[in-house]
CSV table of C-alpha atoms in Angstrom, one decimal:
chain,number,residue,atom,x,y,z
A,1018,MET,CA,-12.5,2.3,-2.0
A,1019,LEU,CA,-10.2,-0.4,-3.6
A,1020,SER,CA,-7.9,-2.6,-1.5
A,1021,PHE,CA,-5.1,-3.5,-3.9
A,1022,PHE,CA,-1.6,-4.9,-3.3
A,1023,ASP,CA,0.4,-7.0,-5.7
A,1024,LYS,CA,-1.9,-9.0,-7.9
A,1025,HIS,CA,0.3,-12.0,-7.6
A,1026,THR,CA,-0.5,-12.4,-3.9
A,1027,HIS,CA,-3.5,-14.4,-2.7
A,1028,ASP,CA,-6.5,-12.7,-4.1
A,1029,PRO,CA,-5.9,-9.4,-2.3
A,1030,ILE,CA,-8.8,-7.6,-4.0
A,1031,GLU,CA,-12.3,-8.2,-2.8
A,1032,GLY,CA,-15.7,-6.9,-3.8
A,1033,LYS,CA,-17.2,-5.8,-7.0
A,1034,THR,CA,-14.1,-3.8,-8.0
A,1035,LYS,CA,-12.2,-6.9,-9.1
A,1036,PHE,CA,-13.2,-8.1,-12.6
A,1037,SER,CA,-10.1,-10.1,-13.6
A,1038,ASN,CA,-6.5,-10.7,-12.7
A,1039,ASN,CA,-5.4,-7.6,-14.6
A,1040,PHE,CA,-8.4,-5.3,-14.5
A,1041,PHE,CA,-8.9,-3.0,-11.5
A,1042,LEU,CA,-11.6,-0.3,-11.0
A,1043,PHE,CA,-11.0,2.9,-9.1
A,1044,PRO,CA,-13.7,5.6,-8.6
A,1045,ASP,CA,-12.4,7.8,-11.4
A,1046,PHE,CA,-10.5,5.5,-13.6
A,1047,PHE,CA,-9.7,1.9,-14.3
A,1048,ILE,CA,-6.4,0.1,-14.9
A,1049,ILE,CA,-5.5,-2.7,-17.2
A,1050,PHE,CA,-2.0,-4.3,-16.7
A,1051,ALA,CA,0.0,-5.4,-19.6
A,1052,PRO,CA,3.3,-7.3,-19.4
A,1053,ASN,CA,5.6,-4.3,-19.6
A,1054,SER,CA,3.2,-1.4,-19.2
A,1055,ILE,CA,-0.1,-0.2,-17.7
A,1056,ALA,CA,-3.1,1.2,-19.5
A,1057,VAL,CA,-5.2,3.7,-17.6
A,1058,PHE,CA,-8.7,4.7,-18.7
A,1059,PHE,CA,-10.2,7.8,-17.1
A,1060,PHE,CA,-14.0,8.4,-16.9
A,1061,LYS,CA,-14.5,11.7,-18.7
A,1062,ASP,CA,-17.1,13.0,-21.1
A,1063,ASN,CA,-14.9,11.4,-23.8
A,1064,TYR,CA,-12.7,9.0,-21.8
A,1065,TYR,CA,-9.1,8.6,-22.8
A,1066,ASN,CA,-6.2,6.4,-21.9
A,1067,LYS,CA,-2.5,6.9,-21.4
A,1068,VAL,CA,0.2,4.4,-20.7
A,1069,VAL,CA,2.8,5.4,-18.1
A,1070,GLU,CA,5.8,3.2,-18.7
A,1071,SER,CA,7.1,3.4,-15.2
A,1072,PHE,CA,3.8,3.4,-13.4
A,1073,ASP,CA,3.5,-0.4,-13.2
A,1074,SER,CA,6.8,-0.9,-11.4
A,1075,LEU,CA,6.2,2.1,-9.1
A,1076,PHE,CA,2.7,0.9,-8.2
A,1077,ARG,CA,3.9,-2.6,-7.5
A,1078,GLN,CA,7.0,-1.5,-5.6
A,1079,TYR,CA,5.5,1.2,-3.4
A,1080,TYR,CA,1.8,0.8,-3.0
A,1081,ALA,CA,1.9,-1.6,-0.1
A,1082,PRO,CA,4.7,0.1,1.8
A,1083,MET,CA,3.0,3.5,1.4
A,1084,VAL,CA,-0.2,2.1,2.7
A,1085,LEU,CA,1.6,0.7,5.7
A,1086,TYR,CA,3.3,4.0,6.3
A,1087,ALA,CA,0.0,6.0,6.0
A,1088,ASP,CA,-1.9,3.5,8.2
A,1089,GLY,CA,0.8,3.9,10.9
A,1090,ARG,CA,0.3,7.7,10.8
A,1091,LEU,CA,-3.5,7.8,10.4
A,1092,GLY,CA,-4.5,4.7,12.4
A,1093,ASN,CA,-7.1,3.9,9.8
A,1094,ARG,CA,-6.4,1.3,7.0
A,1095,GLU,CA,-9.3,2.3,4.8
A,1096,GLN,CA,-8.3,6.0,4.9
A,1097,ALA,CA,-4.7,5.1,4.3
A,1098,GLU,CA,-5.6,3.1,1.2
A,1099,ASP,CA,-7.7,6.0,-0.1
A,1100,VAL,CA,-4.8,8.5,0.5
A,1101,VAL,CA,-2.3,6.3,-1.3
A,1102,GLN,CA,-4.6,5.8,-4.2
A,1103,ASP,CA,-5.0,9.6,-4.4
A,1104,VAL,CA,-1.3,9.9,-4.7
A,1105,PHE,CA,-1.1,7.4,-7.6
A,1106,LYS,CA,-4.1,9.1,-9.2
A,1107,LYS,CA,-2.1,12.4,-9.1
A,1108,LEU,CA,0.8,10.6,-10.7
A,1109,LEU,CA,-1.4,9.4,-13.5
A,1110,GLU,CA,-2.7,12.8,-14.1
A,1111,MET,CA,0.7,14.3,-14.7
A,1112,ASP,CA,1.9,14.9,-18.2
A,1113,SER,CA,5.4,13.7,-17.5
A,1114,LEU,CA,7.5,12.2,-14.7
A,1115,PRO,CA,11.1,12.7,-13.7
A,1116,GLU,CA,13.5,10.3,-15.4
A,1117,ASP,CA,15.5,9.7,-12.3
A,1118,GLU,CA,14.2,6.9,-10.1
A,1119,GLN,CA,15.1,8.7,-6.9
A,1120,LYS,CA,13.2,11.8,-7.9
A,1121,LYS,CA,10.2,9.6,-8.7
A,1122,ARG,CA,10.3,8.2,-5.2
A,1123,GLN,CA,10.8,11.6,-3.7
A,1124,PHE,CA,7.7,12.9,-5.7
A,1125,LEU,CA,5.5,10.0,-4.4
A,1126,PHE,CA,6.7,10.2,-0.8
A,1127,THR,CA,6.4,13.9,-0.6
A,1128,ILE,CA,2.9,14.0,-1.9
A,1129,LEU,CA,1.9,11.2,0.5
A,1130,LYS,CA,3.5,13.1,3.5
A,1131,ASN,CA,1.7,16.3,2.5
A,1132,LYS,CA,-1.6,14.6,2.1
A,1133,ILE,CA,-1.3,13.1,5.6
A,1134,ILE,CA,-0.4,16.5,7.1
A,1135,ASP,CA,-3.4,18.0,5.3
A,1136,ILE,CA,-5.7,15.4,6.9
A,1137,PHE,CA,-4.4,16.2,10.4
A,1138,ARG,CA,-4.8,19.9,9.8
A,1139,TYR,CA,-8.3,19.4,8.5
A,1140,ASN,CA,-9.3,17.3,11.5
A,1141,GLN,CA,-7.8,19.9,13.9
A,1142,ARG,CA,-9.9,22.6,12.3
A,1143,HIS,CA,-13.1,20.7,12.2
A,1144,GLN,CA,-13.1,18.5,15.2
A,1145,GLN,CA,-13.0,19.5,18.9
A,1146,SER,CA,-10.0,17.2,19.6
A,1147,GLU,CA,-6.3,17.6,20.0
A,1148,LEU,CA,-4.7,15.4,17.3
A,1149,GLN,CA,-1.0,15.0,17.3
A,1150,ASP,CA,0.3,15.6,13.8
A,1151,ALA,CA,3.3,13.3,13.9
A,1152,SER,CA,4.0,13.5,10.2
A,1153,SER,CA,4.7,17.2,10.2
A,1154,ASP,CA,7.6,16.6,12.6
A,1155,ASP,CA,9.2,14.0,10.2
A,1156,SER,CA,11.7,15.1,7.7
A,1157,ILE,CA,11.3,13.9,4.1
A,1158,GLU,CA,14.4,11.7,4.8
A,1159,ASP,CA,12.6,10.1,7.8
A,1160,THR,CA,9.6,9.4,5.5
A,1161,PHE,CA,11.8,7.9,2.9
A,1162,PHE,CA,13.5,5.7,5.5
A,1163,GLU,CA,10.2,4.4,6.9
A,1164,ILE,CA,8.6,3.7,3.6
A,1165,GLU,CA,11.7,1.9,2.3
A,1166,LEU,CA,11.8,-0.1,5.5
A,1167,TYR,CA,8.2,-1.3,4.8
A,1168,GLU,CA,9.2,-2.0,1.2
A,1169,ARG,CA,12.1,-4.2,2.3
A,1170,LEU,CA,9.8,-6.0,4.8
A,1171,TYR,CA,7.3,-6.6,2.0
A,1172,LYS,CA,9.9,-8.1,-0.3
A,1173,GLU,CA,11.3,-10.3,2.5
A,1174,VAL,CA,7.8,-11.6,3.3
A,1175,GLN,CA,7.2,-12.4,-0.3
A,1176,ALA,CA,10.3,-14.5,-0.3
A,1177,LEU,CA,9.2,-16.7,2.7
A,1178,PRO,CA,7.7,-20.2,2.2
A,1179,GLU,CA,4.4,-19.9,0.3
A,1180,LYS,CA,2.0,-20.7,3.1
A,1181,ILE,CA,3.8,-18.4,5.6
A,1182,SER,CA,4.1,-15.7,3.0
A,1183,GLU,CA,0.3,-15.8,2.2
A,1184,ALA,CA,-0.7,-15.4,5.8
A,1185,MET,CA,1.8,-12.6,6.5
A,1186,GLN,CA,0.9,-10.6,3.3
A,1187,LEU,CA,-2.8,-10.8,4.2
A,1188,ARG,CA,-1.9,-9.6,7.8
A,1189,MET,CA,0.0,-6.7,6.3
A,1190,GLN,CA,-3.1,-5.8,4.3
A,1191,GLY,CA,-5.1,-5.3,7.5
A,1192,TYR,CA,-6.9,-8.7,7.8
A,1193,ASP,CA,-7.0,-10.2,11.3
A,1194,ASN,CA,-6.2,-13.8,11.9
A,1195,HIS,CA,-9.8,-15.0,11.8
A,1196,GLU,CA,-10.4,-13.3,8.4
A,1197,ILE,CA,-7.1,-14.8,7.1
A,1198,ALA,CA,-8.2,-18.2,8.2
A,1199,GLU,CA,-11.4,-17.8,6.3
A,1200,ILE,CA,-9.7,-16.6,3.2
A,1201,LEU,CA,-7.1,-19.4,3.2
A,1202,LYS,CA,-9.7,-22.0,4.3
A,1203,THR,CA,-7.8,-23.0,7.4
A,1204,ASN,CA,-8.2,-22.4,11.1
A,1205,TYR,CA,-7.2,-19.5,13.3
A,1206,HIS,CA,-4.4,-21.5,15.1
A,1207,THR,CA,-2.8,-22.5,11.9
A,1208,VAL,CA,-2.7,-18.9,10.7
A,1209,ARG,CA,-1.3,-17.7,14.0
A,1210,SER,CA,1.4,-20.4,13.9
A,1211,ARG,CA,2.4,-19.5,10.3
A,1212,ILE,CA,2.7,-15.8,11.2
A,1213,GLN,CA,4.7,-16.5,14.3
A,1214,ARG,CA,7.0,-18.8,12.3
A,1215,GLY,CA,7.4,-16.0,9.8
A,1216,ILE,CA,8.3,-13.5,12.5
A,1217,VAL,CA,11.0,-15.9,13.8
A,1218,MET,CA,12.4,-16.2,10.2
A,1219,LEU,CA,12.6,-12.4,9.9
A,1220,ARG,CA,14.0,-11.5,13.3
A,1221,ASP,CA,17.6,-11.6,12.0
A,1222,LYS,CA,16.7,-8.9,9.5
A,1223,PHE,CA,14.3,-6.6,11.4
A,1224,ASP,CA,13.8,-5.4,14.9
A,1225,LYS,CA,11.5,-7.7,16.8
A,1226,HIS,CA,9.4,-4.8,18.1
A,1227,PHE,CA,8.9,-3.5,14.5
A,1228,LEU,CA,7.7,-7.0,13.4
A,1229,TYR,CA,5.4,-7.3,16.4
A,1230,SER,CA,3.8,-3.9,15.6
A,1231,ILE,CA,3.0,-5.2,12.1
A,1232,PHE,CA,2.0,-8.8,12.6
A,1233,LEU,CA,0.7,-9.1,16.2
């Protein structure tokens, strides 16, 4: 499982899956970023690559918001990342994509919503528990709205002062304050202070309860 947000953030990828700033390994394929495109190499008997012109921008724009949305539904960050990576893998396996940007987003968000519903249904069939399938009650418009809200939040966080932005981006990636302090080589109280300052700076743009649910 690969944890991957924007490669321009503070070293978001950990473990043996990171080989360089533009090389990322997935279980079934690896990606090499170029300035205006992305090369994708699949592990097959005779591996092949294909460059999807719009994949780079789609991945950068929607990966983090989609993970946040999936995590909110599944309550499991690792599973959320795996599901979103499956969505982008499906995107890469397509022969062509819609030209219209709105249709591309609809394609991504619809697949994500359906995958989450499938997970709930699988769990309901195979576990002796009553799981609430919240995603199945959402319209696709509700899904769009929520993911785009996370997208707007992510962009606003990136625009904050550097040290505050670093801490908040790592918090959005699922790290707790102690882990962030270790990554940034500072202390817990400094991290907590930066995140709290960031929340104050964002409160005129987002509901405070929404911000608290992400960062506290």
